[in-house]
Amino acid sequence: MRILFYLLSIVIANVVTAAFAPFHFGMFIVPMGTLLIGATFIFRDLVQNKYGRKKTYLFIITALILSAVVSFLLGDTLLIVVASALSFVVAETADTEIYTRLKLPMAWRVFYSGIVGGFLDSAIFVVIGLSPLGANILPWEAVPAAILGQIIVKTIIQMIGAIILNKVGPMKEKYIIPE
């Protein structure tokens, strides 16, 4: 089920981003799919917790291919697909490696690794995909607001996920596959 939730959250994030205009709160610009991207880091952590780091990289590769295909089929330009893929790989790798190395309760590992992953995903995608450096969808003046808006939303989602995991109860270490 964890793998299914992980892969579905990525596909649904692509579909939602393509189907709905970004929302604005104050100066911040946030694609609707950002709400699900924050959750993908949590689902990936749960996958890693059950299957271990090495197998998780196979799921990340599967998710990357699935995400790129769905993004392309939804009409994204090749530049947007590449920016999305690059930000995905960097963010998921950072999240995976940080999650692996932190010696904290699971809820804190999910929170901290997700914050870094969310930051990298937001910054890389907006700069390479949306800024004048990429598809030129956003002017340079809007780039910081787009990055910060996504980071804020992803951080809130990470915080909610960490709180839920903490309330459900720490997962027993016997379920964590050592690497």
PDB file of N, CA, C and O in Angstrom, residues 98-127:
ATOM      1  N   ILE A  98      19.068  11.908   3.937  1.00  0.00           N
ATOM      2  CA  ILE A  98      18.930  12.549   5.243  1.00  0.00           C
ATOM      3  C   ILE A  98      18.109  11.660   6.171  1.00  0.00           C
ATOM      4  O   ILE A  98      18.483  11.437   7.327  1.00  0.00           O
ATOM      5  N   TYR A  99      17.010  11.129   5.656  1.00  0.00           N
ATOM      6  CA  TYR A  99      16.164  10.241   6.449  1.00  0.00           C
ATOM      7  C   TYR A  99      16.982   9.047   6.961  1.00  0.00           C
ATOM      8  O   TYR A  99      16.845   8.635   8.108  1.00  0.00           O
ATOM      9  N   THR A 100      17.840   8.502   6.115  1.00  0.00           N
ATOM     10  CA  THR A 100      18.658   7.349   6.477  1.00  0.00           C
ATOM     11  C   THR A 100      19.637   7.678   7.600  1.00  0.00           C
ATOM     12  O   THR A 100      19.837   6.877   8.502  1.00  0.00           O
ATOM     13  N   ARG A 101      20.228   8.849   7.553  1.00  0.00           N
ATOM     14  CA  ARG A 101      21.319   9.180   8.462  1.00  0.00           C
ATOM     15  C   ARG A 101      20.886   9.767   9.809  1.00  0.00           C
ATOM     16  O   ARG A 101      21.654   9.719  10.767  1.00  0.00           O
ATOM     17  N   LEU A 102      19.704  10.337   9.872  1.00  0.00           N
ATOM     18  CA  LEU A 102      19.264  10.926  11.135  1.00  0.00           C
ATOM     19  C   LEU A 102      18.980   9.838  12.162  1.00  0.00           C
ATOM     20  O   LEU A 102      18.343   8.838  11.858  1.00  0.00           O
ATOM     21  N   LYS A 103      19.462  10.052  13.344  1.00  0.00           N
ATOM     22  CA  LYS A 103      19.238   9.104  14.440  1.00  0.00           C
ATOM     23  C   LYS A 103      18.229   9.722  15.406  1.00  0.00           C
ATOM     24  O   LYS A 103      18.530  10.062  16.537  1.00  0.00           O
ATOM     25  N   LEU A 104      17.023   9.905  14.896  1.00  0.00           N
ATOM     26  CA  LEU A 104      15.939  10.525  15.643  1.00  0.00           C
ATOM     27  C   LEU A 104      14.693   9.663  15.505  1.00  0.00           C
ATOM     28  O   LEU A 104      14.641   8.783  14.640  1.00  0.00           O
ATOM     29  N   PRO A 105      13.667   9.929  16.310  1.00  0.00           N
ATOM     30  CA  PRO A 105      12.396   9.220  16.092  1.00  0.00           C
ATOM     31  C   PRO A 105      11.889   9.474  14.667  1.00  0.00           C
ATOM     32  O   PRO A 105      12.186  10.504  14.051  1.00  0.00           O
ATOM     33  N   MET A 106      11.112   8.537  14.179  1.00  0.00           N
ATOM     34  CA  MET A 106      10.657   8.593  12.790  1.00  0.00           C
ATOM     35  C   MET A 106       9.982   9.915  12.434  1.00  0.00           C
ATOM     36  O   MET A 106      10.227  10.476  11.367  1.00  0.00           O
ATOM     37  N   ALA A 107       9.122  10.422  13.289  1.00  0.00           N
ATOM     38  CA  ALA A 107       8.402  11.658  12.988  1.00  0.00           C
ATOM     39  C   ALA A 107       9.373  12.810  12.716  1.00  0.00           C
ATOM     40  O   ALA A 107       9.172  13.601  11.787  1.00  0.00           O
ATOM     41  N   TRP A 108      10.444  12.911  13.483  1.00  0.00           N
ATOM     42  CA  TRP A 108      11.423  13.982  13.276  1.00  0.00           C
ATOM     43  C   TRP A 108      12.236  13.752  12.007  1.00  0.00           C
ATOM     44  O   TRP A 108      12.581  14.705  11.298  1.00  0.00           O
ATOM     45  N   ARG A 109      12.562  12.498  11.722  1.00  0.00           N
ATOM     46  CA  ARG A 109      13.288  12.205  10.479  1.00  0.00           C
ATOM     47  C   ARG A 109      12.450  12.580   9.272  1.00  0.00           C
ATOM     48  O   ARG A 109      12.937  13.156   8.306  1.00  0.00           O
ATOM     49  N   VAL A 110      11.147  12.237   9.314  1.00  0.00           N
ATOM     50  CA  VAL A 110      10.228  12.598   8.233  1.00  0.00           C
ATOM     51  C   VAL A 110      10.186  14.107   8.076  1.00  0.00           C
ATOM     52  O   VAL A 110      10.267  14.637   6.962  1.00  0.00           O
ATOM     53  N   PHE A 111      10.070  14.824   9.181  1.00  0.00           N
ATOM     54  CA  PHE A 111       9.961  16.285   9.140  1.00  0.00           C
ATOM     55  C   PHE A 111      11.233  16.923   8.577  1.00  0.00           C
ATOM     56  O   PHE A 111      11.175  17.707   7.630  1.00  0.00           O
ATOM     57  N   TYR A 112      12.378  16.600   9.152  1.00  0.00           N
ATOM     58  CA  TYR A 112      13.625  17.239   8.724  1.00  0.00           C
ATOM     59  C   TYR A 112      14.025  16.874   7.293  1.00  0.00           C
ATOM     60  O   TYR A 112      14.426  17.731   6.507  1.00  0.00           O
ATOM     61  N   SER A 113      13.924  15.607   6.956  1.00  0.00           N
ATOM     62  CA  SER A 113      14.309  15.208   5.600  1.00  0.00           C
ATOM     63  C   SER A 113      13.350  15.805   4.570  1.00  0.00           C
ATOM     64  O   SER A 113      13.760  16.212   3.479  1.00  0.00           O
ATOM     65  N   GLY A 114      12.071  15.902   4.933  1.00  0.00           N
ATOM     66  CA  GLY A 114      11.079  16.482   4.032  1.00  0.00           C
ATOM     67  C   GLY A 114      11.268  17.969   3.819  1.00  0.00           C
ATOM     68  O   GLY A 114      11.024  18.491   2.721  1.00  0.00           O
ATOM     69  N   ILE A 115      11.702  18.670   4.847  1.00  0.00           N
ATOM     70  CA  ILE A 115      11.957  20.110   4.692  1.00  0.00           C
ATOM     71  C   ILE A 115      13.072  20.328   3.671  1.00  0.00           C
ATOM     72  O   ILE A 115      12.952  21.164   2.778  1.00  0.00           O
ATOM     73  N   VAL A 116      14.146  19.570   3.793  1.00  0.00           N
ATOM     74  CA  VAL A 116      15.257  19.721   2.839  1.00  0.00           C
ATOM     75  C   VAL A 116      14.808  19.308   1.439  1.00  0.00           C
ATOM     76  O   VAL A 116      15.062  20.019   0.462  1.00  0.00           O
ATOM     77  N   GLY A 117      14.119  18.178   1.331  1.00  0.00           N
ATOM     78  CA  GLY A 117      13.628  17.732   0.035  1.00  0.00           C
ATOM     79  C   GLY A 117      12.684  18.741  -0.590  1.00  0.00           C
ATOM     80  O   GLY A 117      12.773  19.050  -1.782  1.00  0.00           O
ATOM     81  N   GLY A 118      11.781  19.297   0.209  1.00  0.00           N
ATOM     82  CA  GLY A 118      10.833  20.292  -0.291  1.00  0.00           C
ATOM     83  C   GLY A 118      11.514  21.563  -0.748  1.00  0.00           C
ATOM     84  O   GLY A 118      11.143  22.154  -1.770  1.00  0.00           O
ATOM     85  N   PHE A 119      12.523  21.997   0.004  1.00  0.00           N
ATOM     86  CA  PHE A 119      13.281  23.188  -0.385  1.00  0.00           C
ATOM     87  C   PHE A 119      13.969  22.972  -1.731  1.00  0.00           C
ATOM     88  O   PHE A 119      13.868  23.801  -2.640  1.00  0.00           O
ATOM     89  N   LEU A 120      14.672  21.853  -1.857  1.00  0.00           N
ATOM     90  CA  LEU A 120      15.393  21.564  -3.104  1.00  0.00           C
ATOM     91  C   LEU A 120      14.435  21.416  -4.290  1.00  0.00           C
ATOM     92  O   LEU A 120      14.681  21.946  -5.372  1.00  0.00           O
ATOM     93  N   ASP A 121      13.343  20.692  -4.081  1.00  0.00           N
ATOM     94  CA  ASP A 121      12.354  20.489  -5.137  1.00  0.00           C
ATOM     95  C   ASP A 121      11.813  21.838  -5.617  1.00  0.00           C
ATOM     96  O   ASP A 121      11.740  22.095  -6.820  1.00  0.00           O
ATOM     97  N   SER A 122      11.451  22.693  -4.685  1.00  0.00           N
ATOM     98  CA  SER A 122      10.878  24.002  -5.023  1.00  0.00           C
ATOM     99  C   SER A 122      11.881  24.883  -5.753  1.00  0.00           C
ATOM    100  O   SER A 122      11.574  25.447  -6.808  1.00  0.00           O
ATOM    101  N   ALA A 123      13.059  25.017  -5.183  1.00  0.00           N
ATOM    102  CA  ALA A 123      14.058  25.922  -5.762  1.00  0.00           C
ATOM    103  C   ALA A 123      14.492  25.466  -7.157  1.00  0.00           C
ATOM    104  O   ALA A 123      14.531  26.264  -8.099  1.00  0.00           O
ATOM    105  N   ILE A 124      14.796  24.198  -7.296  1.00  0.00           N
ATOM    106  CA  ILE A 124      15.284  23.693  -8.586  1.00  0.00           C
ATOM    107  C   ILE A 124      14.194  23.793  -9.647  1.00  0.00           C
ATOM    108  O   ILE A 124      14.441  24.272 -10.757  1.00  0.00           O
ATOM    109  N   PHE A 125      12.978  23.354  -9.318  1.00  0.00           N
ATOM    110  CA  PHE A 125      11.915  23.390 -10.322  1.00  0.00           C
ATOM    111  C   PHE A 125      11.576  24.812 -10.759  1.00  0.00           C
ATOM    112  O   PHE A 125      11.454  25.092 -11.949  1.00  0.00           O
ATOM    113  N   VAL A 126      11.438  25.708  -9.810  1.00  0.00           N
ATOM    114  CA  VAL A 126      11.066  27.087 -10.169  1.00  0.00           C
ATOM    115  C   VAL A 126      12.170  27.745 -10.987  1.00  0.00           C
ATOM    116  O   VAL A 126      11.898  28.370 -12.019  1.00  0.00           O
ATOM    117  N   VAL A 127      13.411  27.604 -10.576  1.00  0.00           N
ATOM    118  CA  VAL A 127      14.506  28.268 -11.302  1.00  0.00           C
ATOM    119  C   VAL A 127      14.716  27.644 -12.681  1.00  0.00           C
ATOM    120  O   VAL A 127      14.788  28.350 -13.686  1.00  0.00           O
TER     121      VAL A 127
END
